[in-house]
DNA sequence: GGTAAGATCAGC
DNA sequence: CTGATCTTACCA
């Protein structure tokens, strides 16, 4: 196990650098409802070695999803979502947070998967610094805004190609399978289209944005 | 041009 | 539960 993976992280699956490989572009050329659960246990990595395993995602389904930024069509803000699949859509929200999505599907543009939580697996000291030296590992990347802060994802990375990883952020498969039966729930923090169970997560992970038995 | 709401988070 | 903080989109 890498030295940067602390004992507190023992419940997780450390990355195996030799096995890390790119995803096929075709992986993203599907409906985000299919892509999202398949993204669980994939590895998001910044250029400087900060890495986290995806433990929570949500699908946003464009013109058939009133909760999606892209619901009403292309704008300056969401333009990346209408671009090529496999790229990163980063947006700024609530006056202080960034959130990151993997752009999906090629039949109809404007779809994506929001990455909501990571299990930190490498570069953890850098993540801590970026997060203001937060102590708790389970609060380091447990939310869409937190993980962006931890990995240094901001508007400069909007449009970055996650497949090639050449723009400072990449998404990799290290051989870890997604859960055979991922847990799902309603999406968090939205006020419209709440009827869909389009949030998927690794059951029991301590790194989720909502811990078990908390609800609001 | 004005404004309300927002795919959130930290602190009380 | 609330305040922070500011961009965007929508409406006039």
GROMACS .gro file of N, CA, C and O in nm, chain A residues 74-166:
model
  372
   74UNK      N    1  -2.808   2.485  -2.412
   74UNK     CA    2  -2.670   2.528  -2.396
   74UNK      C    3  -2.661   2.675  -2.357
   74UNK      O    4  -2.729   2.760  -2.414
   75UNK      N    5  -2.578   2.704  -2.259
   75UNK     CA    6  -2.548   2.842  -2.219
   75UNK      C    7  -2.396   2.853  -2.206
   75UNK      O    8  -2.324   2.754  -2.220
   76UNK      N    9  -2.351   2.972  -2.175
   76UNK     CA   10  -2.208   2.991  -2.157
   76UNK      C   11  -2.156   2.901  -2.045
   76UNK      O   12  -2.051   2.836  -2.058
   77UNK      N   13  -2.232   2.896  -1.937
   77UNK     CA   14  -2.188   2.819  -1.820
   77UNK      C   15  -2.176   2.671  -1.850
   77UNK      O   16  -2.078   2.607  -1.814
   78UNK      N   17  -2.280   2.613  -1.912
   78UNK     CA   18  -2.284   2.467  -1.925
   78UNK      C   19  -2.230   2.417  -2.059
   78UNK      O   20  -2.248   2.299  -2.092
   79UNK      N   21  -2.165   2.504  -2.134
   79UNK     CA   22  -2.121   2.468  -2.270
   79UNK      C   23  -2.041   2.339  -2.275
   79UNK      O   24  -2.055   2.259  -2.368
   80UNK      N   25  -1.958   2.316  -2.173
   80UNK     CA   26  -1.875   2.195  -2.173
   80UNK      C   27  -1.959   2.068  -2.176
   80UNK      O   28  -1.923   1.969  -2.237
   81UNK      N   29  -2.074   2.074  -2.111
   81UNK     CA   30  -2.165   1.959  -2.110
   81UNK      C   31  -2.216   1.923  -2.249
   81UNK      O   32  -2.261   1.812  -2.273
   82UNK      N   33  -2.214   2.022  -2.337
   82UNK     CA   34  -2.262   2.000  -2.473
   82UNK      C   35  -2.147   1.965  -2.567
   82UNK      O   36  -2.163   1.957  -2.687
   83UNK      N   37  -2.029   1.946  -2.509
   83UNK     CA   38  -1.913   1.909  -2.588
   83UNK      C   39  -1.889   1.759  -2.585
   83UNK      O   40  -1.981   1.681  -2.563
   84UNK      N   41  -1.765   1.721  -2.605
   84UNK     CA   42  -1.731   1.580  -2.619
   84UNK      C   43  -1.743   1.504  -2.489
   84UNK      O   44  -1.707   1.555  -2.382
   85UNK      N   45  -1.795   1.381  -2.494
   85UNK     CA   46  -1.798   1.295  -2.376
   85UNK      C   47  -1.658   1.268  -2.324
   85UNK      O   48  -1.560   1.272  -2.399
   86UNK      N   49  -1.648   1.243  -2.194
   86UNK     CA   50  -1.519   1.214  -2.134
   86UNK      C   51  -1.443   1.337  -2.090
   86UNK      O   52  -1.330   1.327  -2.041
   87UNK      N   53  -1.503   1.454  -2.104
   87UNK     CA   54  -1.440   1.576  -2.056
   87UNK      C   55  -1.502   1.617  -1.923
   87UNK      O   56  -1.607   1.566  -1.883
   88UNK      N   57  -1.435   1.709  -1.855
   88UNK     CA   58  -1.477   1.751  -1.722
   88UNK      C   59  -1.556   1.881  -1.731
   88UNK      O   60  -1.506   1.981  -1.783
   89UNK      N   61  -1.678   1.877  -1.679
   89UNK     CA   62  -1.758   1.999  -1.668
   89UNK      C   63  -1.746   2.049  -1.524
   89UNK      O   64  -1.789   1.984  -1.430
   90UNK      N   65  -1.682   2.165  -1.509
   90UNK     CA   66  -1.665   2.225  -1.376
   90UNK      C   67  -1.750   2.351  -1.368
   90UNK      O   68  -1.744   2.436  -1.457
   91UNK      N   69  -1.829   2.362  -1.263
   91UNK     CA   70  -1.907   2.484  -1.245
   91UNK      C   71  -1.887   2.538  -1.104
   91UNK      O   72  -1.847   2.467  -1.013
   92UNK      N   73  -1.914   2.667  -1.093
   92UNK     CA   74  -1.899   2.740  -0.967
   92UNK      C   75  -2.037   2.763  -0.908
   92UNK      O   76  -2.130   2.800  -0.980
   93UNK      N   77  -2.054   2.737  -0.780
   93UNK     CA   78  -2.187   2.752  -0.724
   93UNK      C   79  -2.184   2.806  -0.581
   93UNK      O   80  -2.081   2.795  -0.513
   94UNK      N   81  -2.292   2.860  -0.537
   94UNK     CA   82  -2.308   2.915  -0.403
   94UNK      C   83  -2.200   3.017  -0.369
   94UNK      O   84  -2.166   3.034  -0.252
   95UNK      N   85  -2.147   3.081  -0.471
   95UNK     CA   86  -2.051   3.186  -0.446
   95UNK      C   87  -1.916   3.142  -0.395
   95UNK      O   88  -1.830   3.225  -0.367
   96UNK      N   89  -1.894   3.011  -0.380
   96UNK     CA   90  -1.765   2.969  -0.324
   96UNK      C   91  -1.722   2.826  -0.354
   96UNK      O   92  -1.612   2.788  -0.316
   97UNK      N   93  -1.802   2.749  -0.419
   97UNK     CA   94  -1.765   2.608  -0.440
   97UNK      C   95  -1.763   2.571  -0.588
   97UNK      O   96  -1.842   2.622  -0.666
   98UNK      N   97  -1.673   2.478  -0.621
   98UNK     CA   98  -1.672   2.419  -0.753
   98UNK      C   99  -1.724   2.276  -0.744
   98UNK      O  100  -1.706   2.209  -0.641
   99UNK      N  101  -1.788   2.232  -0.852
   99UNK     CA  102  -1.832   2.094  -0.861
   99UNK      C  103  -1.788   2.039  -0.996
   99UNK      O  104  -1.779   2.113  -1.095
  100UNK      N  105  -1.761   1.909  -1.000
  100UNK     CA  106  -1.704   1.846  -1.120
  100UNK      C  107  -1.792   1.732  -1.170
  100UNK      O  108  -1.841   1.651  -1.092
  101UNK      N  109  -1.809   1.731  -1.301
  101UNK     CA  110  -1.890   1.629  -1.368
  101UNK      C  111  -1.812   1.567  -1.482
  101UNK      O  112  -1.736   1.635  -1.551
  102UNK      N  113  -1.839   1.439  -1.508
  102UNK     CA  114  -1.790   1.375  -1.630
  102UNK      C  115  -1.899   1.386  -1.735
  102UNK      O  116  -2.012   1.345  -1.714
  103UNK      N  117  -1.865   1.444  -1.849
  103UNK     CA  118  -1.962   1.462  -1.958
  103UNK      C  119  -1.989   1.327  -2.025
  103UNK      O  120  -1.896   1.250  -2.052
  104UNK      N  121  -2.118   1.299  -2.049
  104UNK     CA  122  -2.159   1.169  -2.104
  104UNK      C  123  -2.239   1.182  -2.233
  104UNK      O  124  -2.292   1.287  -2.263
  105UNK      N  125  -2.250   1.071  -2.298
  105UNK     CA  126  -2.342   1.047  -2.408
  105UNK      C  127  -2.312   1.128  -2.533
  105UNK      O  128  -2.267   1.240  -2.527
  106UNK      N  129  -2.337   1.065  -2.645
  106UNK     CA  130  -2.313   1.134  -2.772
  106UNK      C  131  -2.439   1.150  -2.856
  106UNK      O  132  -2.444   1.232  -2.945
  107UNK      N  133  -2.544   1.072  -2.830
  107UNK     CA  134  -2.668   1.087  -2.909
  107UNK      C  135  -2.730   1.223  -2.885
  107UNK      O  136  -2.762   1.295  -2.976
  108UNK      N  137  -2.747   1.254  -2.758
  108UNK     CA  138  -2.798   1.385  -2.722
  108UNK      C  139  -2.700   1.447  -2.624
  108UNK      O  140  -2.668   1.386  -2.522
  109UNK      N  141  -2.653   1.567  -2.652
  109UNK     CA  142  -2.554   1.628  -2.562
  109UNK      C  143  -2.618   1.686  -2.437
  109UNK      O  144  -2.740   1.690  -2.425
  110UNK      N  145  -2.535   1.730  -2.346
  110UNK     CA  146  -2.585   1.799  -2.228
  110UNK      C  147  -2.608   1.709  -2.109
  110UNK      O  148  -2.687   1.741  -2.022
  111UNK      N  149  -2.539   1.598  -2.105
  111UNK     CA  150  -2.559   1.506  -1.994
  111UNK      C  151  -2.427   1.485  -1.920
  111UNK      O  152  -2.320   1.504  -1.975
  112UNK      N  153  -2.438   1.443  -1.795
  112UNK     CA  154  -2.315   1.422  -1.720
  112UNK      C  155  -2.338   1.351  -1.588
  112UNK      O  156  -2.451   1.327  -1.547
  113UNK      N  157  -2.226   1.318  -1.526
  113UNK     CA  158  -2.229   1.253  -1.395
  113UNK      C  159  -2.153   1.342  -1.297
  113UNK      O  160  -2.034   1.370  -1.315
  114UNK      N  161  -2.224   1.388  -1.195
  114UNK     CA  162  -2.162   1.467  -1.088
  114UNK      C  163  -2.083   1.374  -0.997
  114UNK      O  164  -2.137   1.275  -0.947
  115UNK      N  165  -1.957   1.406  -0.976
  115UNK     CA  166  -1.875   1.329  -0.883
  115UNK      C  167  -1.893   1.389  -0.744
  115UNK      O  168  -1.857   1.504  -0.720
  116UNK      N  169  -1.952   1.313  -0.653
  116UNK     CA  170  -1.995   1.369  -0.524
  116UNK      C  171  -1.904   1.335  -0.407
  116UNK      O  172  -1.908   1.404  -0.305
  117UNK      N  173  -1.826   1.229  -0.418
  117UNK     CA  174  -1.738   1.196  -0.305
  117UNK      C  175  -1.629   1.099  -0.349
  117UNK      O  176  -1.649   1.016  -0.437
  118UNK      N  177  -1.513   1.116  -0.287
  118UNK     CA  178  -1.397   1.031  -0.315
  118UNK      C  179  -1.345   0.974  -0.183
  118UNK      O  180  -1.351   1.039  -0.080
  119UNK      N  181  -1.289   0.856  -0.197
  119UNK     CA  182  -1.207   0.803  -0.088
  119UNK      C  183  -1.064   0.843  -0.120
  119UNK      O  184  -1.009   0.804  -0.222
  120UNK      N  185  -1.001   0.926  -0.036
  120UNK     CA  186  -0.864   0.970  -0.065
  120UNK      C  187  -0.770   0.849  -0.065
  120UNK      O  188  -0.773   0.767   0.027
  121UNK      N  189  -0.686   0.838  -0.168
  121UNK     CA  190  -0.594   0.725  -0.172
  121UNK      C  191  -0.448   0.765  -0.192
  121UNK      O  192  -0.359   0.687  -0.165
  122UNK      N  193  -0.421   0.886  -0.238
  122UNK     CA  194  -0.282   0.928  -0.255
  122UNK      C  195  -0.275   1.080  -0.258
  122UNK      O  196  -0.374   1.146  -0.288
  123UNK      N  197  -0.157   1.132  -0.224
  123UNK     CA  198  -0.141   1.277  -0.220
  123UNK      C  199  -0.224   1.340  -0.110
  123UNK      O  200  -0.268   1.455  -0.121
  124UNK      N  201  -0.242   1.266  -0.005
  124UNK     CA  202  -0.334   1.309   0.100
  124UNK      C  203  -0.284   1.433   0.173
  124UNK      O  204  -0.363   1.520   0.211
  125UNK      N  205  -0.152   1.445   0.188
  125UNK     CA  206  -0.101   1.566   0.254
  125UNK      C  207  -0.133   1.690   0.173
  125UNK      O  208  -0.171   1.794   0.226
  126UNK      N  209  -0.117   1.678   0.041
  126UNK     CA  210  -0.150   1.792  -0.047
  126UNK      C  211  -0.299   1.824  -0.039
  126UNK      O  212  -0.339   1.940  -0.045
  127UNK      N  213  -0.380   1.721  -0.030
  127UNK     CA  214  -0.524   1.744  -0.017
  127UNK      C  215  -0.553   1.818   0.112
  127UNK      O  216  -0.631   1.913   0.115
  128UNK      N  217  -0.488   1.776   0.218
  128UNK     CA  218  -0.511   1.841   0.348
  128UNK      C  219  -0.475   1.988   0.342
  128UNK      O  220  -0.548   2.074   0.391
  129UNK      N  221  -0.360   2.016   0.281
  129UNK     CA  222  -0.319   2.156   0.268
  129UNK      C  223  -0.423   2.235   0.190
  129UNK      O  224  -0.463   2.345   0.230
  130UNK      N  225  -0.468   2.177   0.079
  130UNK     CA  226  -0.564   2.247  -0.007
  130UNK      C  227  -0.697   2.269   0.064
  130UNK      O  228  -0.770   2.363   0.032
  131UNK      N  229  -0.727   2.185   0.161
  131UNK     CA  230  -0.854   2.195   0.234
  131UNK      C  231  -0.839   2.271   0.365
  131UNK      O  232  -0.928   2.268   0.450
  132UNK      N  233  -0.725   2.335   0.386
  132UNK     CA  234  -0.706   2.409   0.509
  132UNK      C  235  -0.668   2.321   0.625
  132UNK      O  236  -0.711   2.341   0.738
  133UNK      N  237  -0.589   2.220   0.595
  133UNK     CA  238  -0.536   2.129   0.697
  133UNK      C  239  -0.644   2.065   0.782
  133UNK      O  240  -0.633   2.051   0.903
  134UNK      N  241  -0.750   2.026   0.715
  134UNK     CA  242  -0.857   1.957   0.785
  134UNK      C  243  -0.805   1.822   0.835
  134UNK      O  244  -0.729   1.754   0.767
  135UNK      N  245  -0.842   1.786   0.955
  135UNK     CA  246  -0.784   1.666   1.016
  135UNK      C  247  -0.851   1.537   0.969
  135UNK      O  248  -0.784   1.439   0.939
  136UNK      N  249  -0.982   1.539   0.964
  136UNK     CA  250  -1.055   1.414   0.940
  136UNK      C  251  -1.047   1.367   0.796
  136UNK      O  252  -1.084   1.438   0.703
  137UNK      N  253  -0.999   1.245   0.776
  137UNK     CA  254  -0.991   1.190   0.641
  137UNK      C  255  -1.129   1.174   0.580
  137UNK      O  256  -1.148   1.191   0.461
  138UNK      N  257  -1.225   1.145   0.664
  138UNK     CA  258  -1.360   1.121   0.611
  138UNK      C  259  -1.432   1.250   0.573
  138UNK      O  260  -1.540   1.247   0.516
  139UNK      N  261  -1.371   1.366   0.603
  139UNK     CA  262  -1.428   1.494   0.559
  139UNK      C  263  -1.347   1.556   0.446
  139UNK      O  264  -1.379   1.662   0.397
  140UNK      N  265  -1.242   1.486   0.404
  140UNK     CA  266  -1.148   1.545   0.308
  140UNK      C  267  -1.210   1.560   0.168
  140UNK      O  268  -1.196   1.664   0.105
  141UNK      N  269  -1.277   1.458   0.122
  141UNK     CA  270  -1.334   1.458  -0.015
  141UNK      C  271  -1.480   1.416  -0.015
  141UNK      O  272  -1.530   1.366  -0.116
  142UNK      N  273  -1.549   1.434   0.097
  142UNK     CA  274  -1.685   1.381   0.112
  142UNK      C  275  -1.790   1.483   0.074
  142UNK      O  276  -1.871   1.524   0.158
  143UNK      N  277  -1.789   1.521  -0.053
  143UNK     CA  278  -1.885   1.618  -0.104
  143UNK      C  279  -1.830   1.675  -0.233
  143UNK      O  280  -1.708   1.680  -0.251
  144UNK      N  281  -1.918   1.720  -0.323
  144UNK     CA  282  -1.872   1.768  -0.453
  144UNK      C  283  -1.782   1.890  -0.443
  144UNK      O  284  -1.687   1.905  -0.522
  145UNK      N  285  -1.810   1.979  -0.349
  145UNK     CA  286  -1.725   2.097  -0.331
  145UNK      C  287  -1.596   2.061  -0.262
  145UNK      O  288  -1.488   2.111  -0.297
  146UNK      N  289  -1.606   1.975  -0.164
  146UNK     CA  290  -1.486   1.936  -0.088
  146UNK      C  291  -1.385   1.865  -0.177
  146UNK      O  292  -1.264   1.891  -0.169
  147UNK      N  293  -1.430   1.775  -0.261
  147UNK     CA  294  -1.333   1.700  -0.342
  147UNK      C  295  -1.266   1.789  -0.445
  147UNK      O  296  -1.149   1.771  -0.477
  148UNK      N  297  -1.339   1.888  -0.494
  148UNK     CA  298  -1.277   1.981  -0.589
  148UNK      C  299  -1.169   2.063  -0.519
  148UNK      O  300  -1.060   2.084  -0.572
  149UNK      N  301  -1.199   2.107  -0.398
  149UNK     CA  302  -1.100   2.183  -0.322
  149UNK      C  303  -0.979   2.095  -0.291
  149UNK      O  304  -0.864   2.139  -0.305
  150UNK      N  305  -1.003   1.971  -0.254
  150UNK     CA  306  -0.894   1.881  -0.216
  150UNK      C  307  -0.801   1.852  -0.334
  150UNK      O  308  -0.680   1.843  -0.319
  151UNK      N  309  -0.858   1.838  -0.454
  151UNK     CA  310  -0.777   1.805  -0.571
  151UNK      C  311  -0.736   1.928  -0.652
  151UNK      O  312  -0.669   1.916  -0.754
  152UNK      N  313  -0.778   2.046  -0.607
  152UNK     CA  314  -0.742   2.167  -0.680
  152UNK      C  315  -0.816   2.185  -0.810
  152UNK      O  316  -0.765   2.243  -0.905
  153UNK      N  317  -0.940   2.135  -0.813
  153UNK     CA  318  -1.022   2.147  -0.935
  153UNK      C  319  -1.098   2.279  -0.929
  153UNK      O  320  -1.174   2.303  -0.835
  154UNK      N  321  -1.074   2.365  -1.027
  154UNK     CA  322  -1.148   2.490  -1.036
  154UNK      C  323  -1.179   2.519  -1.183
  154UNK      O  324  -1.163   2.432  -1.268
  155UNK      N  325  -1.222   2.642  -1.210
  155UNK     CA  326  -1.273   2.672  -1.345
  155UNK      C  327  -1.167   2.654  -1.453
  155UNK      O  328  -1.200   2.635  -1.569
  156UNK      N  329  -1.040   2.656  -1.415
  156UNK     CA  330  -0.935   2.635  -1.515
  156UNK      C  331  -0.943   2.494  -1.576
  156UNK      O  332  -0.895   2.470  -1.685
  157UNK      N  333  -1.002   2.402  -1.501
  157UNK     CA  334  -1.009   2.264  -1.549
  157UNK      C  335  -1.141   2.232  -1.618
  157UNK      O  336  -1.164   2.118  -1.658
  158UNK      N  337  -1.226   2.333  -1.632
  158UNK     CA  338  -1.350   2.310  -1.707
  158UNK      C  339  -1.312   2.274  -1.851
  158UNK      O  340  -1.237   2.346  -1.916
  159UNK      N  341  -1.360   2.162  -1.897
  159UNK     CA  342  -1.329   2.118  -2.033
  159UNK      C  343  -1.211   2.024  -2.043
  159UNK      O  344  -1.182   1.973  -2.152
  160UNK      N  345  -1.142   1.998  -1.934
  160UNK     CA  346  -1.026   1.907  -1.938
  160UNK      C  347  -1.068   1.767  -1.982
  160UNK      O  348  -1.177   1.720  -1.948
  161UNK      N  349  -0.981   1.703  -2.055
  161UNK     CA  350  -1.011   1.569  -2.106
  161UNK      C  351  -0.972   1.464  -2.001
  161UNK      O  352  -0.854   1.442  -1.975
  162UNK      N  353  -1.071   1.399  -1.944
  162UNK     CA  354  -1.046   1.300  -1.839
  162UNK      C  355  -0.984   1.173  -1.895
  162UNK      O  356  -0.918   1.098  -1.822
  163UNK      N  357  -1.005   1.147  -2.023
  163UNK     CA  358  -0.953   1.023  -2.082
  163UNK      C  359  -0.802   1.033  -2.103
  163UNK      O  360  -0.727   0.945  -2.062
  164UNK      N  361  -0.759   1.143  -2.163
  164UNK     CA  362  -0.615   1.158  -2.187
  164UNK      C  363  -0.542   1.200  -2.061
  164UNK      O  364  -0.424   1.169  -2.043
  165UNK      N  365  -0.611   1.270  -1.974
  165UNK     CA  366  -0.549   1.317  -1.851
  165UNK      C  367  -0.442   1.421  -1.873
  165UNK      O  368  -0.364   1.450  -1.783
  166UNK      N  369  -0.440   1.482  -1.989
  166UNK     CA  370  -0.330   1.573  -2.023
  166UNK      C  371  -0.353   1.717  -1.980
  166UNK      O  372  -0.266   1.801  -1.998
   0.00000   0.00000   0.00000
